[in-house]
Coordinates of C-alpha atoms and ligand atoms in Angstrom, one line a residue:
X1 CA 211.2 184.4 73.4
X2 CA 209.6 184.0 77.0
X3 CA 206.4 184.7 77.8
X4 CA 206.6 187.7 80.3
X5 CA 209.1 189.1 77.2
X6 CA 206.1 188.9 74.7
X7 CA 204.0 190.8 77.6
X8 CA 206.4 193.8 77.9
X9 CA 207.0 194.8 74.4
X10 CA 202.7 194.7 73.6
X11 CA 202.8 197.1 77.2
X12 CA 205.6 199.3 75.5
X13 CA 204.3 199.1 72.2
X14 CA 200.0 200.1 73.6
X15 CA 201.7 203.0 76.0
X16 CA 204.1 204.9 72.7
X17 CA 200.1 204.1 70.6
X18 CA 197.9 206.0 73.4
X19 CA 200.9 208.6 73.8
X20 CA 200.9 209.2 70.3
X21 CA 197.0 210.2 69.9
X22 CA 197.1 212.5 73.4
X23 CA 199.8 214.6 72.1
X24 CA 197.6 214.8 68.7
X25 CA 194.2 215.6 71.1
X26 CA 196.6 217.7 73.6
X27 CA 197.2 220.1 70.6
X28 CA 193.5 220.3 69.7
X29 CA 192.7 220.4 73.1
X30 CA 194.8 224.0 74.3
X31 CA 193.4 225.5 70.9
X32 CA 190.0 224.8 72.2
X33 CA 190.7 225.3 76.3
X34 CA 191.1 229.0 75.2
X35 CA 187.5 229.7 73.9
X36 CA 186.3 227.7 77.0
X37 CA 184.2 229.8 79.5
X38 CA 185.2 229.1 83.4
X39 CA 181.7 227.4 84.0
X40 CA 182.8 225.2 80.4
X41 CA 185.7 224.2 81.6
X42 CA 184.6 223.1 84.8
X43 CA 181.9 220.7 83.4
X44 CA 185.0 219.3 81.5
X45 CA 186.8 219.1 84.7
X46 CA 184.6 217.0 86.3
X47 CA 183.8 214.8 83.4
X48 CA 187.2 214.1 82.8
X49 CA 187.5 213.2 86.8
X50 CA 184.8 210.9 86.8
X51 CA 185.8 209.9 83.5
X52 CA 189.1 209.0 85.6
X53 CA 187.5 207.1 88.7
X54 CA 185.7 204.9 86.1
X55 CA 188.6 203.6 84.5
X56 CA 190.3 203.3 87.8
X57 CA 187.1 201.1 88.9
X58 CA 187.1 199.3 85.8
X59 CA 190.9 198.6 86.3
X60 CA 190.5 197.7 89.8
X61 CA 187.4 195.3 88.4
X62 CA 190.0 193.7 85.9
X63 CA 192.8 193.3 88.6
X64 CA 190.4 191.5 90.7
X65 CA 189.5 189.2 87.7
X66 CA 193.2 188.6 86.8
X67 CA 193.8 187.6 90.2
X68 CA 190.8 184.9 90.0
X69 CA 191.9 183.4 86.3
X70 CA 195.2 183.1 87.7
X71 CA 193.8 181.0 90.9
X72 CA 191.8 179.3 89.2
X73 CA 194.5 178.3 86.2
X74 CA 196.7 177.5 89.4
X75 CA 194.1 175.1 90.7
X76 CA 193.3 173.6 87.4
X77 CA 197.6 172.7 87.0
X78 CA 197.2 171.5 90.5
X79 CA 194.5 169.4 89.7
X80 CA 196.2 168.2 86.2
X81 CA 199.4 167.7 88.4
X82 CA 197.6 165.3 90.7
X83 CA 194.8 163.5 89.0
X84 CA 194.9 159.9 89.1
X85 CA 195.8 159.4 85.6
X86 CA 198.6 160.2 83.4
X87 CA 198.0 162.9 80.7
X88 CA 199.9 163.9 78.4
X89 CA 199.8 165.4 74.9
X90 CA 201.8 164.5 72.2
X91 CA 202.0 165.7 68.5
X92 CA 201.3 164.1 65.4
X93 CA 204.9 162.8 65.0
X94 CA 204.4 161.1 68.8
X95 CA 206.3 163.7 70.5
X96 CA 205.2 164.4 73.9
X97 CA 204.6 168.1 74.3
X98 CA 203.4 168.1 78.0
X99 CA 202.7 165.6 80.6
X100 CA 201.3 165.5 84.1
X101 CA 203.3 165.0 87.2
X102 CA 201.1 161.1 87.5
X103 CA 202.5 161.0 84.0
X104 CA 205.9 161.4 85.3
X105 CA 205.4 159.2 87.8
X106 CA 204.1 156.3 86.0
X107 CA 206.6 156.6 83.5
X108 CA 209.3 156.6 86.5
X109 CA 210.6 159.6 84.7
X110 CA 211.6 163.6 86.2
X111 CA 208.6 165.5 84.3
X112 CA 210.8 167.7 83.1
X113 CA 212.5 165.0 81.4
X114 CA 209.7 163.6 79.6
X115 CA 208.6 166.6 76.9
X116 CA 210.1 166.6 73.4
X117 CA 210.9 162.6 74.3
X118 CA 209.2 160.2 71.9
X119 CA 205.9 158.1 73.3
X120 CA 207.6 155.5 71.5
X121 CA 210.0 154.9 74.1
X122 CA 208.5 154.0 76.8
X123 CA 206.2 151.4 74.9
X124 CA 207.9 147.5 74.8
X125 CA 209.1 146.6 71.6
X126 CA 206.1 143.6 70.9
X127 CA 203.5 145.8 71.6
X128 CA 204.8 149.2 69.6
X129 CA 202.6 147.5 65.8
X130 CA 199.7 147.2 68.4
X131 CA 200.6 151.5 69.3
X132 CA 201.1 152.5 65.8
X133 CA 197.8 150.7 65.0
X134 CA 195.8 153.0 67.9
X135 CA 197.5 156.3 66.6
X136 CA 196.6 155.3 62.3
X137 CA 193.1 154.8 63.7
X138 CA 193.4 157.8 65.9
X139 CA 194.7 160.3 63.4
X140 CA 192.8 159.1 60.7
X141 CA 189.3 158.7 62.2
X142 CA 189.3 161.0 64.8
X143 CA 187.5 159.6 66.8
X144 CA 188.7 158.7 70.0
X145 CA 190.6 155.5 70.8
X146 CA 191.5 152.9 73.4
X147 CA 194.0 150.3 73.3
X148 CA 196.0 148.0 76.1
X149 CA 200.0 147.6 76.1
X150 CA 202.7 147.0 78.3
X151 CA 204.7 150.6 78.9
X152 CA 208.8 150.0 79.9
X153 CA 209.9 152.6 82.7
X154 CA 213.3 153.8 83.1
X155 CA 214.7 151.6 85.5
X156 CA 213.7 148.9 82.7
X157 CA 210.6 147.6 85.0
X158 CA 207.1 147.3 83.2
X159 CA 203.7 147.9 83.5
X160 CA 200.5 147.3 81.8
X161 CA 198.8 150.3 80.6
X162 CA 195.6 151.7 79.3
X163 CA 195.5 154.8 76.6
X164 CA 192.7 156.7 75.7
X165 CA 193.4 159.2 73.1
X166 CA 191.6 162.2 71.6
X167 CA 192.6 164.2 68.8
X168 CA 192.4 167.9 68.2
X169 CA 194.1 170.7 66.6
X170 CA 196.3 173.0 67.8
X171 CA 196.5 176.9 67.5
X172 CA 198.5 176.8 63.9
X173 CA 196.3 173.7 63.0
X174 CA 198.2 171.0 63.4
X175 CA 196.8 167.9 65.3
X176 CA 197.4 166.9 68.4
X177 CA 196.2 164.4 70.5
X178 CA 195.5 163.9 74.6
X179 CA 196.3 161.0 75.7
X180 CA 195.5 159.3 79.4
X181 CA 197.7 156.6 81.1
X182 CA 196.0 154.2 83.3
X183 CA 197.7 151.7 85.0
X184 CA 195.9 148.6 84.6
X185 CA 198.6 145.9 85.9
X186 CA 196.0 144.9 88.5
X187 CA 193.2 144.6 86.5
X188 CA 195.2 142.6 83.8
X189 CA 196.4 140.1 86.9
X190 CA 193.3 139.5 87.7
X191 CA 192.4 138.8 84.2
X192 CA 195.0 135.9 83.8
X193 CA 194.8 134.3 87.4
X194 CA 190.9 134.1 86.0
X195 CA 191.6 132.9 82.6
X196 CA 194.4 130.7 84.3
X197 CA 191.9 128.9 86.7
X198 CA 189.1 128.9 84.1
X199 CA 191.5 126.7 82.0
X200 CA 192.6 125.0 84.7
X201 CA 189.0 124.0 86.2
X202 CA 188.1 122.9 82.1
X203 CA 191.1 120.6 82.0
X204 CA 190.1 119.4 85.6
X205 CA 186.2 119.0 84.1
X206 CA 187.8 116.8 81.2
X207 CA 189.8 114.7 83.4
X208 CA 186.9 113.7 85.6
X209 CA 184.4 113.2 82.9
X210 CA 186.7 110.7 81.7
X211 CA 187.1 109.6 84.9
X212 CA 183.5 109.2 85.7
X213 CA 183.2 107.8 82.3
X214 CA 186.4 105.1 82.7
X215 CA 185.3 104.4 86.2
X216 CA 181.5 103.5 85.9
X217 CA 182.3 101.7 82.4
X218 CA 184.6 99.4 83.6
X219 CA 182.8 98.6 86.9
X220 CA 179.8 98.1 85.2
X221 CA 181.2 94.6 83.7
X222 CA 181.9 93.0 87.0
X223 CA 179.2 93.9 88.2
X224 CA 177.0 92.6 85.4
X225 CA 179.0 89.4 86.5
X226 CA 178.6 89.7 90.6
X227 CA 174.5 90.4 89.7
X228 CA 174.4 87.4 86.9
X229 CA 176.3 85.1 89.4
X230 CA 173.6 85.9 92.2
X231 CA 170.9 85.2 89.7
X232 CA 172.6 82.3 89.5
X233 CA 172.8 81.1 92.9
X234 CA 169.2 82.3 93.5
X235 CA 167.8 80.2 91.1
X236 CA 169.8 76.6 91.4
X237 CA 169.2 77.3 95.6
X238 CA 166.1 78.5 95.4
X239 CA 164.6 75.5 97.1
X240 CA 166.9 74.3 99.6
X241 CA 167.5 78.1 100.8
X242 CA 164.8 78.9 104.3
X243 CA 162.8 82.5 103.5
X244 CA 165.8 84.5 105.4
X245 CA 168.4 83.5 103.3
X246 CA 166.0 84.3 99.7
X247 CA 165.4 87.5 101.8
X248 CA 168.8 88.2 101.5
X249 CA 169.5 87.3 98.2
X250 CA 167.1 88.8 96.8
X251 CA 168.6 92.0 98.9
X252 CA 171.7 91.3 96.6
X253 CA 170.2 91.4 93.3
X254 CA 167.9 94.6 94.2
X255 CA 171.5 96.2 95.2
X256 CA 173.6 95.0 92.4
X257 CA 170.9 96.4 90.2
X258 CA 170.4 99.4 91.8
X259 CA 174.1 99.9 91.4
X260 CA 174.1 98.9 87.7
X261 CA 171.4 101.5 87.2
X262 CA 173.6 104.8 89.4
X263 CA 176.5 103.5 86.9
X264 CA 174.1 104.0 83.9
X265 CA 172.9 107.6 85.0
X266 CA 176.6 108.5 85.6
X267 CA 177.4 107.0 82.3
X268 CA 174.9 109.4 80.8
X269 CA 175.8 112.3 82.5
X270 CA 179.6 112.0 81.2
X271 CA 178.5 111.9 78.2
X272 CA 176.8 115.1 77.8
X273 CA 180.0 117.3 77.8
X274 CA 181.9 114.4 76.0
X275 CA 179.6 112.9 73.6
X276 CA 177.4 115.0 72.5
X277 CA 176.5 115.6 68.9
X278 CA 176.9 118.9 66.5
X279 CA 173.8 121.0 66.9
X280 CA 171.4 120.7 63.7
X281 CA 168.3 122.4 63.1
X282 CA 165.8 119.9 64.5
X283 CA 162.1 120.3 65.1
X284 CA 160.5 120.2 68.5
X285 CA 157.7 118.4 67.3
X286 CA 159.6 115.7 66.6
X287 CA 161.4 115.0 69.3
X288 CA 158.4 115.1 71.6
X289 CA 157.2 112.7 69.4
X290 CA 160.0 110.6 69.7
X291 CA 159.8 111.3 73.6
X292 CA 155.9 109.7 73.9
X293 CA 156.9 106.2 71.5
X294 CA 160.0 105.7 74.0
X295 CA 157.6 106.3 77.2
X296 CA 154.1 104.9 76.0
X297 CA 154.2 102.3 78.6
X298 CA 154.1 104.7 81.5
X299 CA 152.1 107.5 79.1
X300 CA 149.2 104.8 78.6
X301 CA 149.4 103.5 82.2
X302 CA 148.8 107.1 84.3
X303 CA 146.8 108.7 81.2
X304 CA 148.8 111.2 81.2
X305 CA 147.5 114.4 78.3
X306 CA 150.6 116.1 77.3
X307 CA 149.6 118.8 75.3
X308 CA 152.1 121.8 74.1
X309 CA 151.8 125.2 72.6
X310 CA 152.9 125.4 68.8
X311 CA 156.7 124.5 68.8
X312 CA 159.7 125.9 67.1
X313 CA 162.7 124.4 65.0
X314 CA 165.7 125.1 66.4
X315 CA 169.6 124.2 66.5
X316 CA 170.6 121.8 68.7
X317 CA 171.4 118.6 69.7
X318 CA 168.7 116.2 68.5
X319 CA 169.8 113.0 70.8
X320 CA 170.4 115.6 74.2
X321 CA 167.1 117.4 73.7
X322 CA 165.1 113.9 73.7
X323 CA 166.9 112.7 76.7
X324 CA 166.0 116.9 78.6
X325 CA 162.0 116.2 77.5
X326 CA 162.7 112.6 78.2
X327 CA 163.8 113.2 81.6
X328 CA 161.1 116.1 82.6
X329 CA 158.0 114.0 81.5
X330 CA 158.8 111.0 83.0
X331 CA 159.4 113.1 86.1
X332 CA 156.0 114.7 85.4
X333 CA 154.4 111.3 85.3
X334 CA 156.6 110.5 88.6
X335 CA 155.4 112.6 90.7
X336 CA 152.2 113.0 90.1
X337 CA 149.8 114.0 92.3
X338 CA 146.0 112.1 92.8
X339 CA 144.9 114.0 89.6
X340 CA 145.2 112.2 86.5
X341 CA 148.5 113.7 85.5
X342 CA 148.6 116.8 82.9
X343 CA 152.5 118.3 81.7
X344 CA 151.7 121.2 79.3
X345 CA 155.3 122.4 77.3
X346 CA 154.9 126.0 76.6
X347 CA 157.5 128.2 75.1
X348 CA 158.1 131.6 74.0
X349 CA 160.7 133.7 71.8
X350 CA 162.8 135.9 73.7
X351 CA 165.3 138.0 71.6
X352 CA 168.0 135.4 70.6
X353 CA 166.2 132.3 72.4
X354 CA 163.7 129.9 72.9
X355 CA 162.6 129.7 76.5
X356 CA 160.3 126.4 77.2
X357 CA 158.3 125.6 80.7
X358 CA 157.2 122.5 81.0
X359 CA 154.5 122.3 83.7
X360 CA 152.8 119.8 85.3
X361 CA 150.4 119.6 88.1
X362 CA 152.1 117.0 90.3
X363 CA 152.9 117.0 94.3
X364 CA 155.1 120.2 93.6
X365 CA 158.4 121.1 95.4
X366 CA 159.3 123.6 98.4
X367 CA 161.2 126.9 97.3
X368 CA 164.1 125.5 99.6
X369 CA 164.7 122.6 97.4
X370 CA 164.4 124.7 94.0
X371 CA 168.7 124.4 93.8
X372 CA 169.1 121.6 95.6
X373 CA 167.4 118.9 93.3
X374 CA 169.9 119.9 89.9
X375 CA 172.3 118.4 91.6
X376 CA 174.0 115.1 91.4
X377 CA 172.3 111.9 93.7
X378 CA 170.2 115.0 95.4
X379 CA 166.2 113.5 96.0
X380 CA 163.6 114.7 97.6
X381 CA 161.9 111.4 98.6
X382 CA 163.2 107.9 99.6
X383 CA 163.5 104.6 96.9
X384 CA 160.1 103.2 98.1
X385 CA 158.2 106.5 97.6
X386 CA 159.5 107.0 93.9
X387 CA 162.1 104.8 92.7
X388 CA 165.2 107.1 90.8
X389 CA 168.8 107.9 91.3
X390 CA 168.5 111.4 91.5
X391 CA 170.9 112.3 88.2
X392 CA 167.9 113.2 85.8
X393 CA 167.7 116.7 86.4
X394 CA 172.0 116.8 86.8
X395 CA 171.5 115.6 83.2
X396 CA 168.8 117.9 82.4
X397 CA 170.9 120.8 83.6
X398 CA 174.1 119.8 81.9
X399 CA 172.2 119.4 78.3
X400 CA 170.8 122.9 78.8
X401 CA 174.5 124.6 79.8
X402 CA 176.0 122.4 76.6
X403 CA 173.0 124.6 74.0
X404 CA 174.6 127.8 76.3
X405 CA 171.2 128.2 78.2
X406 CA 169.8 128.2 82.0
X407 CA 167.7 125.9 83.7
X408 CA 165.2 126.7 86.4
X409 CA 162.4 125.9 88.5
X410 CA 158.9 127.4 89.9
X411 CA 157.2 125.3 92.1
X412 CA 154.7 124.7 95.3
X413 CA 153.5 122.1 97.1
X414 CA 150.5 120.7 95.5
X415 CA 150.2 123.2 92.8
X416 CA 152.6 121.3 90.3
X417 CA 155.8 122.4 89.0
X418 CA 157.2 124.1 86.0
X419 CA 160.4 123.2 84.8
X420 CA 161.8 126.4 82.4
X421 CA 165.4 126.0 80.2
X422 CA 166.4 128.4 77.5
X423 CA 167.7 127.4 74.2
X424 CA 169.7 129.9 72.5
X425 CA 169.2 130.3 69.1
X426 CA 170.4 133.3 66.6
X427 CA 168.0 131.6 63.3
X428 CA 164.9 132.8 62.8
X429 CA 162.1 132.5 65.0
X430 CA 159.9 129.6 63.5
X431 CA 157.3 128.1 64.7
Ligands
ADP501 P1 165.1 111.2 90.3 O1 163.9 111.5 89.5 O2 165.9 110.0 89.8 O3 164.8 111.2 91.7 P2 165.9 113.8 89.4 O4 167.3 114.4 89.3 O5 165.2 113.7 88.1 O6 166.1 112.4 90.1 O7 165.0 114.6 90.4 C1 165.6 115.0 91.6 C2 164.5 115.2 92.6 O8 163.7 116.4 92.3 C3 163.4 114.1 92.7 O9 163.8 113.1 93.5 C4 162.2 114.8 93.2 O10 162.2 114.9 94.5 C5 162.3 116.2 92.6 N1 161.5 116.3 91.3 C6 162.0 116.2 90.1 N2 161.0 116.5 89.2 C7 159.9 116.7 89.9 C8 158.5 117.0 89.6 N3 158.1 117.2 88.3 N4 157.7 117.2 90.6 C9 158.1 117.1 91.9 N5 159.3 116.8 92.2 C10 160.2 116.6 91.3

């Protein structure tokens, strides 16, 4: 039965009700219109007429609200018609029982087409275990759900698709749930050309680790033989050769071992990502304990006073984290200022990491340099001012991205700097 059917029978059935009680009151209403007096019945008159103009206003009042429920339900369709999304509801057996025209649309279907049709249908066949999932949850939990699949449109073309669902219950009780369409095809492009060059730029990573690593290994043998030979030379000409030509030679040795010692560093720094070691819990302590016997030489000769707040135990890689303090101290004692140098290692516990600054009150770096100097063969100074290669902070850097933290810097000229890396680390705060 239609709607405006439904409608006309109430009407009937209201007008034979109110007919029904006047002809009762009509009959009381003559007895008692004969003991009425002229002035009586004119009182009634007029009650009765404004009794009439008020219902007239009041139905006027509910025309005029009629006309604005019915705008306003047209504008709402309207909207549901047009929104950017797909809605549509379906019942608990996944039939869809309305749908929105984007619905329509994204499903490349007439709308008109698409009620009573099973949701299933338009969902590919590897993702439906991945749709009846969402709905168990959906139904069972009620608690509104998400979930990602491809959707197959009529013309056999597909798309990938978000669905939010809600649940509810309809007028006799039985649940049913609202569902939005998104198309996400864009999104999920984006996702995999990311994930695609992500692998792509680790396999690339790999292959020139190994490729530093392969290269400066096997050019480091040669040229322990080119330097050895020009030892060689030096020493059985050393007497017959005029100052120029030592002058030269000796050029030859300083390069060959300057070169041996850039191989070296770039030996090292391969073998951050590729060698390093599974993280154990190690203590702090130690390794900067470990980190003043291997540099007592240069600790004892610029009296350097390392001191350190308390310091944690924490996962890592024992070797990587002697080579980071390693590195930032001997820089510290590097480029010192004309103070006796001072490095003090502080660290804090912030949520789910350790974050260290190691300061020192050395010769200090402009903020223009602050990125600059992580990276590879980047220095600040020339050979003759401080000898180096310009890796150890590369090194640094890499080690503290291997533990999954970030390295930084906060510097000025003359006022020292402080080195700061984060160590994640989900244990226990100990100190
Ligand atoms: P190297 O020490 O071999 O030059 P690094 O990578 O360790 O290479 O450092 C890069 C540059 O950063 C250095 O040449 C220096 O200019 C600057 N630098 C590093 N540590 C400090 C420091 N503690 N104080 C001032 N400058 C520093």
């Amino acid at each position: 039965m239609t709607e405006k059917n439904t409608n006309t029978d109430e009407t009937a059935h209201l007008r034979r009700r109110a007919e029904k009680i006047v002809r009762g009151k009509a009959l009381q209403s003559a007895e008692d219109l004969e003991t009425l007096s002229p002035e009586e019945a004119r009182r009634m008159l007029h009650k009765l007429r404004v009794h009439q103009i008020e219902w007239e206003m009041q139905n006027e009042e509910l025309r005029r609200a009629q006309t604005e429920l019915d705008a306003v339900r047209a504008r709402y369709f309207e909207l549901y018609d047009i929104a950017p999304v797909g809605y549509c509801t379906l019942s608990a057996k996944e039939v869809i029982l309305e749908a929105n025209c984007t619905a329509a649309t994204l499903l490349g279907v007439a709308r008109n087409a698409l009620t009573k049709q099973p949701m299933t249908r338009y969902i590919v066949t590897e993702d439906l275990a991945g749709y009846y999932r969402h709905r168990k949850l959906l139904l069972e939990t009620g608690e509104p759900q998400t979930c990602e699949l491809r959707i197959r449109r009529l013309d056999g073309t597909q798309f990938w698709a978000q669905l939010q669902a809600t649940v509810a219950q309809d007028t006799e009780d039985t649940p049913v749930s609202f569902v939005t369409l998104h198309d996400i095809s864009e999104r999920r492009q984006i996702e995999e050309a990311l994930r695609n060059a992500t692998t792509e730029l680790v396999r690339s990573n790999e292959e020139l680790e190994q490729f530093v690593y392969v290269a400066s290994h096997d050019l480091l043998e040669p040229l322990r033989a080119v330097s050895g030979y020009i030892s060689l030379l030096e020493e059985h000409l050393h007497d017959q050769l005029d100052a120029e030509a030592l002058h030269l030679l000796n050029g030859a040795i300083d390069g060959a071992k300057r070169m041996q010692l850039l191989i070296t560093d770039l030996l090292a720094l391969s073998h951050v990502g590729s060698q390093g070691k599974a993280f154990v819990t190690i203590d702090i302590g130690a390794v900067l304990e470990q980190v003043k016997r291997s540099l007592c030489v240069s600790i004892q000769e610029s009296g350097v006073r390392i001191t350190h707040d308390p310091l944690p135990r924490l996962s890592a890689d024992a070797g990587q984290l002697v080579e980071l303090f390693q590195n930032l101290i001997n820089n510290a004692i590097k480029f010192r200022g004309d103070d006796t140098p001072a490095v003090h290692i502080g660290v804090q516990r912030q949520q789910d990491q350790w974050c260290f600054a190691v300061h020192d009150n050395g010769i200090g770096i402009e903020p223009q340099y602050y990125q600059r100097i992580f990276l590879i063969f980047q220095r600040l100074h020339t050979r003759t001012q401080y000898p180096g290669t310009g890796i150890g902070l590369a090194i640094c850097k890499k080690i503290v991205e291997r533990h999954g933290g970030t390295m930084w810097i906060d510097s000025s000229p003359g006022d020292g700097s402080t080195f700061f890396f984060t160590i994640p680390d989900k244990g226990r705060a100990t100190i």
